[in-house]
Amino acid sequence: MKIAVFSTKSYDREYFDKYNRDYNFKFSYFETSLNTDTARLTDGFDAVCVFVNDNVNKSTLKVLSNNGIGLIALRCAGFNNVDIESSKKYNISVVRVPSYSPEAVAEHTFALILTLNRKTHKAYNRVREGNFSLKNLIGFNLKNKTIGIIGTGQIGQSFCNIVKGFGIRIVAFDIYKNKNLLDLGVEYFDLSEVFKQADIISLHCPLNEHTKHLINKTSISKMKEGVMIINTSRGGLINTADVIDGLINKKIGYLGIDVYEQEENLFFNDLSERIIQDEFILRLMSFPNVLITSHQAFFTKEAMTEITTTTLDNIKAFKENRKLVNEVK
Ligand code: NAD
């Protein structure tokens, strides 16, 4: 079976080559992302393997279908970048890695909170330059603060377990209540109440038509003065322009993001010698109380191993005409 792997980085190749020894698929690695223009590269392949920023829209799917592609193997959990309705129309199966390491994302989420609060990133640079001053490095105790979690699935749950250890009160909103978290003492409220009560808001729900721009002018107005907002889920959950306004008028005290709405043109690439054209990210980068990482929350050895082996199993099941347990329907 011939598989075209898009958006390949050296670490993807390293993990696929390592574990493919047990599967013997023929992988061709493309650094470019998959989109309508690059879809023609799939001629002669049976399947494509894509990541978070590949754009598998209707017109991309049309080209894939013409080229006889039968499977899209997402090497991630989220599938907001694939037009699932159109894939059905073209009879192309879509599989994903529903759970690889919720802990990886949850732990990075907490790293963002601790870094933004205690400013270890600034202290590191200061001390390296012989500046031992504490000026402007003051943080706040997390104990007895309230954190609002939106989306209490696998990552949200793992995150709650970490948060609990810090003695932080947890309020949450999800369309379904998580029994394990009720047992842990998590209090569920409607969305407005979570916005109202939380000192820190962390997003762990998927991006879809109900959650797009969940953080916007109206929701920000309901939040506490100086709120910390953390997004390690998907960039589209946040209306970037509204958040920038919130930072300028100091309603938002801290922002930590691992994802960004226009990230496909930026993240995972070394652009240090280029002129960045994206005005929103440049503005965000200019705030002293904004911390940005480039979609690295998933990036642990354990998660990469799980992503790779599950993707290989998904492709094997398709090849052998077995039930696709990780199919997106
Ligand atoms: P999950 O499916 O286990 O949990 C998602 C939760 O969101 C569910 O409990 C669901 O009921 C809830 N939800 C759905 N619609 C909602 C709504 N309108 N409002 C509130 N809650 C809603 O998924 P997960 O594994 O916990 O992953 C969550 C998200 O994290 C993914 O969708 C993905 O976008 C993101 N993610 C990011 C990274 C990263 O590296 N930054 C890695 C993996 C996943």
mmCIF file of C-alpha atoms and ligand atoms in Angstrom:
data_model
loop_
_atom_site.group_PDB
_atom_site.id
_atom_site.type_symbol
_atom_site.label_atom_id
_atom_site.label_comp_id
_atom_site.label_asym_id
_atom_site.label_seq_id
_atom_site.Cartn_x
_atom_site.Cartn_y
_atom_site.Cartn_z
ATOM 1 C CA MET A 1 0.000 0.000 0.000
ATOM 2 C CA LYS A 2 1.405 3.425 -1.021
ATOM 3 C CA ILE A 3 0.865 6.317 1.343
ATOM 4 C CA ALA A 4 1.648 9.992 0.734
ATOM 5 C CA VAL A 5 2.554 11.662 4.030
ATOM 6 C CA PHE A 6 2.001 15.442 4.000
ATOM 7 C CA SER A 7 3.441 18.182 6.254
ATOM 8 C CA THR A 8 6.295 15.829 7.130
ATOM 9 C CA LYS A 9 8.898 16.979 9.636
ATOM 10 C CA SER A 10 12.089 15.084 10.494
ATOM 11 C CA TYR A 11 10.505 13.712 13.668
ATOM 12 C CA ASP A 12 7.459 12.328 11.773
ATOM 13 C CA ARG A 13 9.760 10.481 9.414
ATOM 14 C CA GLU A 14 11.905 9.184 12.265
ATOM 15 C CA TYR A 15 8.893 7.684 14.069
ATOM 16 C CA PHE A 16 7.172 6.311 10.944
ATOM 17 C CA ASP A 17 10.384 4.683 9.665
ATOM 18 C CA LYS A 18 11.049 3.174 13.077
ATOM 19 C CA TYR A 19 7.614 1.557 13.522
ATOM 20 C CA ASN A 20 6.920 0.781 9.842
ATOM 21 C CA ARG A 21 9.449 -2.076 10.075
ATOM 22 C CA ASP A 22 6.568 -4.168 11.470
ATOM 23 C CA TYR A 23 4.077 -3.070 8.773
ATOM 24 C CA ASN A 24 6.047 -2.614 5.547
ATOM 25 C CA PHE A 25 3.951 0.143 3.977
ATOM 26 C CA LYS A 26 5.461 2.318 1.238
ATOM 27 C CA PHE A 27 5.610 5.853 2.594
ATOM 28 C CA SER A 28 6.535 8.888 0.496
ATOM 29 C CA TYR A 29 7.227 11.949 2.588
ATOM 30 C CA PHE A 30 6.217 15.427 1.425
ATOM 31 C CA GLU A 31 7.241 18.502 3.386
ATOM 32 C CA THR A 32 4.455 20.527 1.793
ATOM 33 C CA SER A 33 0.999 20.562 3.334
ATOM 34 C CA LEU A 34 -1.951 19.006 1.544
ATOM 35 C CA ASN A 35 -4.301 21.493 -0.094
ATOM 36 C CA THR A 36 -6.095 21.885 -3.405
ATOM 37 C CA ASP A 37 -2.862 22.820 -5.215
ATOM 38 C CA THR A 38 -0.702 20.018 -3.802
ATOM 39 C CA ALA A 39 -3.388 17.318 -4.008
ATOM 40 C CA ARG A 40 -2.152 16.380 -7.503
ATOM 41 C CA LEU A 41 0.945 14.879 -5.820
ATOM 42 C CA THR A 42 -1.258 11.998 -4.664
ATOM 43 C CA ASP A 43 -1.444 10.446 -8.133
ATOM 44 C CA GLY A 44 -0.405 6.777 -7.830
ATOM 45 C CA PHE A 45 -1.004 6.546 -4.068
ATOM 46 C CA ASP A 46 -3.676 4.606 -2.164
ATOM 47 C CA ALA A 47 -3.883 6.766 0.948
ATOM 48 C CA VAL A 48 -2.778 10.094 2.411
ATOM 49 C CA CYS A 49 -1.561 10.798 5.905
ATOM 50 C CA VAL A 50 -2.165 14.357 7.130
ATOM 51 C CA PHE A 51 -1.756 16.559 10.200
ATOM 52 C CA VAL A 52 -3.565 19.493 11.842
ATOM 53 C CA ASN A 53 -2.882 22.178 9.238
ATOM 54 C CA ASP A 54 -3.456 20.222 6.038
ATOM 55 C CA ASN A 55 -6.517 21.649 4.330
ATOM 56 C CA VAL A 56 -8.682 18.744 3.205
ATOM 57 C CA ASN A 57 -11.614 20.734 1.870
ATOM 58 C CA LYS A 58 -14.122 19.820 -0.820
ATOM 59 C CA SER A 59 -11.903 20.719 -3.768
ATOM 60 C CA THR A 60 -8.902 18.879 -2.281
ATOM 61 C CA LEU A 61 -11.126 15.831 -1.791
ATOM 62 C CA LYS A 62 -12.260 16.000 -5.410
ATOM 63 C CA VAL A 63 -8.643 15.706 -6.597
ATOM 64 C CA LEU A 64 -7.935 12.914 -4.094
ATOM 65 C CA SER A 65 -10.983 11.031 -5.342
ATOM 66 C CA ASN A 66 -9.917 11.427 -8.993
ATOM 67 C CA ASN A 67 -6.507 10.026 -8.013
ATOM 68 C CA GLY A 68 -8.122 6.963 -6.423
ATOM 69 C CA ILE A 69 -7.290 7.802 -2.791
ATOM 70 C CA GLY A 70 -9.444 5.636 -0.512
ATOM 71 C CA LEU A 71 -8.186 6.678 2.911
ATOM 72 C CA ILE A 72 -7.232 9.825 4.799
ATOM 73 C CA ALA A 73 -5.256 8.916 7.909
ATOM 74 C CA LEU A 74 -5.123 11.876 10.289
ATOM 75 C CA ARG A 75 -2.170 11.658 12.641
ATOM 76 C CA CYS A 76 -4.002 13.796 15.193
ATOM 77 C CA ALA A 77 -7.246 13.808 17.194
ATOM 78 C CA GLY A 78 -9.003 16.922 15.828
ATOM 79 C CA PHE A 79 -10.599 16.640 12.369
ATOM 80 C CA ASN A 80 -11.913 20.189 11.852
ATOM 81 C CA ASN A 81 -9.585 20.528 8.816
ATOM 82 C CA VAL A 82 -11.346 17.750 6.874
ATOM 83 C CA ASP A 83 -14.713 18.195 5.129
ATOM 84 C CA ILE A 84 -16.233 14.975 6.459
ATOM 85 C CA GLU A 85 -19.521 15.364 4.523
ATOM 86 C CA SER A 86 -17.672 15.642 1.205
ATOM 87 C CA SER A 87 -15.340 12.745 2.071
ATOM 88 C CA LYS A 88 -18.434 10.532 2.445
ATOM 89 C CA LYS A 89 -19.695 11.711 -0.927
ATOM 90 C CA TYR A 90 -16.386 10.732 -2.524
ATOM 91 C CA ASN A 91 -16.319 7.435 -0.595
ATOM 92 C CA ILE A 92 -13.022 8.267 1.076
ATOM 93 C CA SER A 93 -12.677 6.892 4.618
ATOM 94 C CA VAL A 94 -11.232 9.195 7.288
ATOM 95 C CA VAL A 95 -9.467 7.777 10.326
ATOM 96 C CA ARG A 96 -7.813 9.611 13.197
ATOM 97 C CA VAL A 97 -5.900 9.029 16.426
ATOM 98 C CA PRO A 98 -8.647 9.769 18.942
ATOM 99 C CA SER A 99 -6.482 9.476 22.000
ATOM 100 C CA TYR A 100 -2.724 9.402 22.095
ATOM 101 C CA SER A 101 -1.684 11.165 25.233
ATOM 102 C CA PRO A 102 -4.153 13.516 26.872
ATOM 103 C CA GLU A 103 -1.487 13.982 29.558
ATOM 104 C CA ALA A 104 0.915 15.488 27.015
ATOM 105 C CA VAL A 105 -1.526 18.307 26.184
ATOM 106 C CA ALA A 106 -2.732 18.709 29.772
ATOM 107 C CA GLU A 107 0.827 19.008 31.097
ATOM 108 C CA HIS A 108 1.763 21.604 28.461
ATOM 109 C CA THR A 109 -1.385 23.550 29.328
ATOM 110 C CA PHE A 110 -0.237 23.707 32.922
ATOM 111 C CA ALA A 111 3.267 24.687 31.810
ATOM 112 C CA LEU A 112 1.739 27.719 30.035
ATOM 113 C CA ILE A 113 -0.128 28.726 33.202
ATOM 114 C CA LEU A 114 2.930 28.403 35.436
ATOM 115 C CA THR A 115 5.189 30.200 32.983
ATOM 116 C CA LEU A 116 2.785 33.102 32.412
ATOM 117 C CA ASN A 117 2.136 33.449 36.126
ATOM 118 C CA ARG A 118 5.648 33.021 37.550
ATOM 119 C CA LYS A 119 7.451 34.440 34.459
ATOM 120 C CA THR A 120 10.170 31.774 34.412
ATOM 121 C CA HIS A 121 10.789 32.510 30.699
ATOM 122 C CA LYS A 122 11.714 36.093 31.585
ATOM 123 C CA ALA A 123 13.740 35.107 34.651
ATOM 124 C CA TYR A 124 15.753 32.631 32.547
ATOM 125 C CA ASN A 125 16.800 35.341 30.099
ATOM 126 C CA ARG A 126 17.459 37.911 32.819
ATOM 127 C CA VAL A 127 19.738 35.667 34.858
ATOM 128 C CA ARG A 128 21.704 34.646 31.748
ATOM 129 C CA GLU A 129 22.475 38.339 31.244
ATOM 130 C CA GLY A 130 23.530 38.829 34.859
ATOM 131 C CA ASN A 131 20.274 40.616 35.748
ATOM 132 C CA PHE A 132 19.145 39.252 39.106
ATOM 133 C CA SER A 133 16.404 41.854 39.666
ATOM 134 C CA LEU A 134 12.885 40.668 40.607
ATOM 135 C CA LYS A 135 11.206 43.797 39.241
ATOM 136 C CA ASN A 136 7.931 42.923 37.411
ATOM 137 C CA LEU A 137 8.382 39.194 38.025
ATOM 138 C CA ILE A 138 5.662 39.034 40.677
ATOM 139 C CA GLY A 139 3.106 36.245 40.264
ATOM 140 C CA PHE A 140 0.087 35.031 42.241
ATOM 141 C CA ASN A 141 -0.634 31.899 44.277
ATOM 142 C CA LEU A 142 -2.701 29.367 42.360
ATOM 143 C CA LYS A 143 -4.057 27.776 45.530
ATOM 144 C CA ASN A 144 -7.690 28.807 46.194
ATOM 145 C CA LYS A 145 -8.062 30.443 42.780
ATOM 146 C CA THR A 146 -10.830 29.286 40.411
ATOM 147 C CA ILE A 147 -10.126 27.760 37.039
ATOM 148 C CA GLY A 148 -12.826 27.446 34.372
ATOM 149 C CA ILE A 149 -12.502 24.498 32.014
ATOM 150 C CA ILE A 150 -14.483 24.403 28.804
ATOM 151 C CA GLY A 151 -14.609 20.846 27.450
ATOM 152 C CA THR A 152 -14.071 18.083 29.982
ATOM 153 C CA GLY A 153 -13.235 15.151 27.696
ATOM 154 C CA GLN A 154 -9.955 13.274 27.823
ATOM 155 C CA ILE A 155 -7.616 16.287 27.898
ATOM 156 C CA GLY A 156 -9.936 18.314 30.114
ATOM 157 C CA GLN A 157 -10.104 15.424 32.576
ATOM 158 C CA SER A 158 -6.341 14.904 32.625
ATOM 159 C CA PHE A 159 -5.910 18.645 33.134
ATOM 160 C CA CYS A 160 -8.404 18.637 36.050
ATOM 161 C CA ASN A 161 -6.351 15.916 37.763
ATOM 162 C CA ILE A 162 -3.252 18.145 37.607
ATOM 163 C CA VAL A 163 -5.149 21.260 38.673
ATOM 164 C CA LYS A 164 -6.660 19.474 41.671
ATOM 165 C CA GLY A 165 -3.190 18.866 43.103
ATOM 166 C CA PHE A 166 -2.625 22.624 43.279
ATOM 167 C CA GLY A 167 -5.684 23.212 45.471
ATOM 168 C CA ILE A 168 -7.484 25.176 42.764
ATOM 169 C CA ARG A 169 -11.303 25.212 42.584
ATOM 170 C CA ILE A 170 -12.548 23.874 39.256
ATOM 171 C CA VAL A 171 -15.683 25.111 37.480
ATOM 172 C CA ALA A 172 -16.532 23.633 34.108
ATOM 173 C CA PHE A 173 -18.800 23.691 31.102
ATOM 174 C CA ASP A 174 -19.366 20.821 28.711
ATOM 175 C CA ILE A 175 -22.397 19.647 26.774
ATOM 176 C CA TYR A 176 -22.006 16.374 28.729
ATOM 177 C CA LYS A 177 -20.977 16.141 32.375
ATOM 178 C CA ASN A 178 -18.007 13.866 33.085
ATOM 179 C CA LYS A 179 -18.870 11.500 35.960
ATOM 180 C CA ASN A 180 -15.213 11.044 36.974
ATOM 181 C CA LEU A 181 -14.873 14.806 37.315
ATOM 182 C CA LEU A 182 -18.073 15.181 39.338
ATOM 183 C CA ASP A 183 -16.524 12.622 41.707
ATOM 184 C CA LEU A 184 -13.353 14.742 41.769
ATOM 185 C CA GLY A 185 -15.382 17.736 42.930
ATOM 186 C CA VAL A 186 -15.558 19.633 39.634
ATOM 187 C CA GLU A 187 -18.585 21.966 39.579
ATOM 188 C CA TYR A 188 -20.497 22.289 36.299
ATOM 189 C CA PHE A 189 -22.159 25.590 35.372
ATOM 190 C CA ASP A 190 -23.472 27.192 32.213
ATOM 191 C CA LEU A 191 -20.908 28.935 30.056
ATOM 192 C CA SER A 192 -21.679 32.486 31.245
ATOM 193 C CA GLU A 193 -21.264 31.466 34.878
ATOM 194 C CA VAL A 194 -17.898 29.821 34.135
ATOM 195 C CA PHE A 195 -16.737 33.031 32.429
ATOM 196 C CA LYS A 196 -17.928 35.028 35.436
ATOM 197 C CA GLN A 197 -16.308 32.916 38.160
ATOM 198 C CA ALA A 198 -12.961 31.891 36.691
ATOM 199 C CA ASP A 199 -9.580 33.518 37.350
ATOM 200 C CA ILE A 200 -8.126 31.284 34.638
ATOM 201 C CA ILE A 201 -10.054 29.909 31.636
ATOM 202 C CA SER A 202 -8.697 26.906 29.749
ATOM 203 C CA LEU A 203 -10.212 25.637 26.499
ATOM 204 C CA HIS A 204 -10.410 21.885 25.834
ATOM 205 C CA CYS A 205 -13.403 21.513 23.512
ATOM 206 C CA PRO A 206 -13.241 20.737 19.781
ATOM 207 C CA LEU A 207 -13.571 23.434 17.120
ATOM 208 C CA ASN A 208 -16.921 23.212 15.349
ATOM 209 C CA GLU A 209 -19.772 25.519 14.289
ATOM 210 C CA HIS A 210 -20.958 25.789 17.930
ATOM 211 C CA THR A 211 -17.552 26.615 19.426
ATOM 212 C CA LYS A 212 -16.023 28.869 16.733
ATOM 213 C CA HIS A 213 -15.019 32.195 18.328
ATOM 214 C CA LEU A 214 -16.319 31.057 21.709
ATOM 215 C CA ILE A 215 -13.951 33.645 23.152
ATOM 216 C CA ASN A 216 -15.195 36.927 21.697
ATOM 217 C CA LYS A 217 -16.090 40.466 22.712
ATOM 218 C CA THR A 218 -19.308 39.350 24.490
ATOM 219 C CA SER A 219 -17.791 36.430 26.398
ATOM 220 C CA ILE A 220 -14.730 38.516 27.360
ATOM 221 C CA SER A 221 -17.035 41.189 28.819
ATOM 222 C CA LYS A 222 -18.429 38.561 31.257
ATOM 223 C CA MET A 223 -14.972 37.608 32.565
ATOM 224 C CA LYS A 224 -13.097 38.844 35.633
ATOM 225 C CA GLU A 225 -10.745 41.798 35.296
ATOM 226 C CA GLY A 226 -7.242 40.467 34.600
ATOM 227 C CA VAL A 227 -8.433 36.965 33.630
ATOM 228 C CA MET A 228 -5.901 34.481 32.254
ATOM 229 C CA ILE A 229 -7.027 32.732 29.039
ATOM 230 C CA ILE A 230 -5.301 29.547 27.891
ATOM 231 C CA ASN A 231 -5.968 27.829 24.568
ATOM 232 C CA THR A 232 -4.270 24.534 23.731
ATOM 233 C CA SER A 233 -7.250 23.253 21.727
ATOM 234 C CA ARG A 234 -7.786 24.956 18.351
ATOM 235 C CA GLY A 235 -7.054 28.529 17.261
ATOM 236 C CA GLY A 236 -10.554 29.129 15.872
ATOM 237 C CA LEU A 237 -12.047 28.974 19.371
ATOM 238 C CA ILE A 238 -10.719 32.499 19.876
ATOM 239 C CA ASN A 239 -11.644 35.666 17.995
ATOM 240 C CA THR A 240 -8.099 37.050 17.825
ATOM 241 C CA ALA A 241 -9.098 40.677 17.161
ATOM 242 C CA ASP A 242 -11.413 40.697 20.210
ATOM 243 C CA VAL A 243 -8.721 39.141 22.406
ATOM 244 C CA ILE A 244 -6.218 41.777 21.271
ATOM 245 C CA ASP A 245 -8.748 44.472 22.285
ATOM 246 C CA GLY A 246 -9.164 42.715 25.653
ATOM 247 C CA LEU A 247 -5.386 42.745 26.168
ATOM 248 C CA ILE A 248 -5.113 46.414 25.183
ATOM 249 C CA ASN A 249 -7.843 47.492 27.621
ATOM 250 C CA LYS A 250 -6.337 45.172 30.302
ATOM 251 C CA LYS A 251 -9.529 43.134 30.780
ATOM 252 C CA ILE A 252 -7.377 40.125 29.851
ATOM 253 C CA GLY A 253 -4.367 39.941 32.153
ATOM 254 C CA TYR A 254 -2.615 36.983 30.552
ATOM 255 C CA LEU A 255 -2.968 34.965 27.362
ATOM 256 C CA GLY A 256 -1.293 31.608 26.715
ATOM 257 C CA ILE A 257 -1.869 29.971 23.336
ATOM 258 C CA ASP A 258 -0.460 26.865 21.709
ATOM 259 C CA VAL A 259 -2.814 27.239 18.747
ATOM 260 C CA TYR A 260 -3.716 30.183 16.536
ATOM 261 C CA GLU A 261 -6.454 30.662 13.952
ATOM 262 C CA GLN A 262 -4.055 31.407 11.069
ATOM 263 C CA GLU A 263 -1.355 29.045 12.289
ATOM 264 C CA GLU A 264 -1.086 27.025 9.070
ATOM 265 C CA ASN A 265 1.089 29.736 7.486
ATOM 266 C CA LEU A 266 3.378 30.008 10.506
ATOM 267 C CA PHE A 267 3.550 27.123 12.926
ATOM 268 C CA PHE A 268 5.996 24.214 12.587
ATOM 269 C CA ASN A 269 8.266 26.348 10.344
ATOM 270 C CA ASP A 270 11.457 28.301 10.996
ATOM 271 C CA LEU A 271 10.537 31.794 9.769
ATOM 272 C CA SER A 272 13.297 33.576 11.682
ATOM 273 C CA GLU A 273 14.827 34.997 8.478
ATOM 274 C CA ARG A 274 11.496 35.960 6.861
ATOM 275 C CA ILE A 275 9.306 39.031 7.157
ATOM 276 C CA ILE A 276 6.172 37.818 8.923
ATOM 277 C CA GLN A 277 3.101 39.332 7.252
ATOM 278 C CA ASP A 278 0.460 38.281 9.778
ATOM 279 C CA GLU A 279 -0.441 41.468 11.678
ATOM 280 C CA PHE A 280 -2.429 39.660 14.380
ATOM 281 C CA ILE A 281 0.355 37.322 15.454
ATOM 282 C CA LEU A 282 2.842 40.198 15.397
ATOM 283 C CA ARG A 283 0.563 42.213 17.680
ATOM 284 C CA LEU A 284 0.119 39.224 20.011
ATOM 285 C CA MET A 285 3.900 38.681 20.105
ATOM 286 C CA SER A 286 4.354 42.295 21.210
ATOM 287 C CA PHE A 287 2.476 41.935 24.545
ATOM 288 C CA PRO A 288 4.573 41.207 27.644
ATOM 289 C CA ASN A 289 1.734 39.103 29.101
ATOM 290 C CA VAL A 290 1.208 36.817 26.091
ATOM 291 C CA LEU A 291 2.950 33.466 25.741
ATOM 292 C CA ILE A 292 2.793 31.633 22.414
ATOM 293 C CA THR A 293 4.014 28.132 21.633
ATOM 294 C CA SER A 294 3.634 26.709 18.149
ATOM 295 C CA HIS A 295 1.253 23.765 18.572
ATOM 296 C CA GLN A 296 3.682 21.699 20.611
ATOM 297 C CA ALA A 297 1.357 20.577 23.418
ATOM 298 C CA PHE A 298 1.100 17.070 21.915
ATOM 299 C CA PHE A 299 4.853 16.763 21.368
ATOM 300 C CA THR A 300 6.180 14.129 23.746
ATOM 301 C CA LYS A 301 7.951 10.851 23.000
ATOM 302 C CA GLU A 302 4.994 8.919 24.389
ATOM 303 C CA ALA A 303 2.486 10.805 22.229
ATOM 304 C CA MET A 304 4.589 10.452 19.049
ATOM 305 C CA THR A 305 4.853 6.687 19.616
ATOM 306 C CA GLU A 306 1.101 6.370 20.145
ATOM 307 C CA ILE A 307 0.268 8.600 17.153
ATOM 308 C CA THR A 308 2.543 6.572 14.879
ATOM 309 C CA THR A 309 1.441 3.096 15.962
ATOM 310 C CA THR A 310 -2.274 3.979 15.939
ATOM 311 C CA THR A 311 -1.944 5.518 12.455
ATOM 312 C CA LEU A 312 -0.160 2.392 11.196
ATOM 313 C CA ASP A 313 -2.889 0.193 12.751
ATOM 314 C CA ASN A 314 -5.592 2.377 11.178
ATOM 315 C CA ILE A 315 -3.998 2.003 7.722
ATOM 316 C CA LYS A 316 -3.540 -1.769 8.236
ATOM 317 C CA ALA A 317 -7.231 -2.187 9.138
ATOM 318 C CA PHE A 318 -8.200 -0.312 5.950
ATOM 319 C CA LYS A 319 -5.837 -2.429 3.829
ATOM 320 C CA GLU A 320 -7.251 -5.646 5.282
ATOM 321 C CA ASN A 321 -10.841 -4.433 4.845
ATOM 322 C CA ARG A 322 -11.493 -4.685 8.569
ATOM 323 C CA LYS A 323 -13.747 -2.442 10.647
ATOM 324 C CA LEU A 324 -12.166 0.998 11.065
ATOM 325 C CA VAL A 325 -12.431 1.515 14.822
ATOM 326 C CA ASN A 326 -11.047 5.046 14.609
ATOM 327 C CA GLU A 327 -13.142 6.200 11.659
ATOM 328 C CA VAL A 328 -14.550 9.753 11.744
ATOM 329 C CA LYS A 329 -18.206 9.531 10.800
HETATM 330 P P1 NAD B 1 -12.526 14.797 23.677
HETATM 331 O O1 NAD B 1 -13.437 14.477 22.541
HETATM 332 O O2 NAD B 1 -12.133 13.702 24.609
HETATM 333 O O3 NAD B 1 -13.164 15.973 24.583
HETATM 334 C C1 NAD B 1 -13.779 17.091 24.031
HETATM 335 C C2 NAD B 1 -14.864 17.528 24.998
HETATM 336 O O4 NAD B 1 -15.446 18.723 24.499
HETATM 337 C C3 NAD B 1 -15.995 16.498 25.135
HETATM 338 O O5 NAD B 1 -16.259 16.215 26.495
HETATM 339 C C4 NAD B 1 -17.190 17.182 24.473
HETATM 340 O O6 NAD B 1 -18.449 16.834 25.061
HETATM 341 C C5 NAD B 1 -16.835 18.640 24.716
HETATM 342 N N1 NAD B 1 -17.582 19.539 23.853
HETATM 343 C C6 NAD B 1 -18.035 19.349 22.595
HETATM 344 N N2 NAD B 1 -18.715 20.429 22.170
HETATM 345 C C7 NAD B 1 -18.660 21.326 23.171
HETATM 346 C C8 NAD B 1 -19.184 22.636 23.336
HETATM 347 N N3 NAD B 1 -19.917 23.214 22.376
HETATM 348 N N4 NAD B 1 -18.932 23.271 24.495
HETATM 349 C C9 NAD B 1 -18.229 22.677 25.496
HETATM 350 N N5 NAD B 1 -17.729 21.428 25.400
HETATM 351 C C10 NAD B 1 -17.939 20.781 24.253
HETATM 352 O O7 NAD B 1 -11.253 15.486 23.025
HETATM 353 P P2 NAD B 1 -9.820 15.684 23.692
HETATM 354 O O8 NAD B 1 -8.958 14.522 23.347
HETATM 355 O O9 NAD B 1 -9.986 16.058 25.104
HETATM 356 O O10 NAD B 1 -9.273 16.909 22.837
HETATM 357 C C11 NAD B 1 -9.852 18.203 22.940
HETATM 358 C C12 NAD B 1 -9.300 19.085 21.848
HETATM 359 O O11 NAD B 1 -7.910 19.308 22.090
HETATM 360 C C13 NAD B 1 -9.339 18.480 20.440
HETATM 361 O O12 NAD B 1 -10.581 18.731 19.805
HETATM 362 C C14 NAD B 1 -8.202 19.172 19.738
HETATM 363 O O13 NAD B 1 -8.731 20.284 19.059
HETATM 364 C C15 NAD B 1 -7.299 19.641 20.858
HETATM 365 N N6 NAD B 1 -5.943 19.056 20.832
HETATM 366 C C16 NAD B 1 -4.873 19.883 20.801
HETATM 367 C C17 NAD B 1 -3.569 19.346 20.783
HETATM 368 C C18 NAD B 1 -2.330 20.215 20.793
HETATM 369 O O14 NAD B 1 -1.238 19.713 20.536
HETATM 370 N N7 NAD B 1 -2.438 21.497 21.093
HETATM 371 C C19 NAD B 1 -3.408 17.964 20.773
HETATM 372 C C20 NAD B 1 -4.543 17.145 20.806
HETATM 373 C C21 NAD B 1 -5.812 17.693 20.835
#
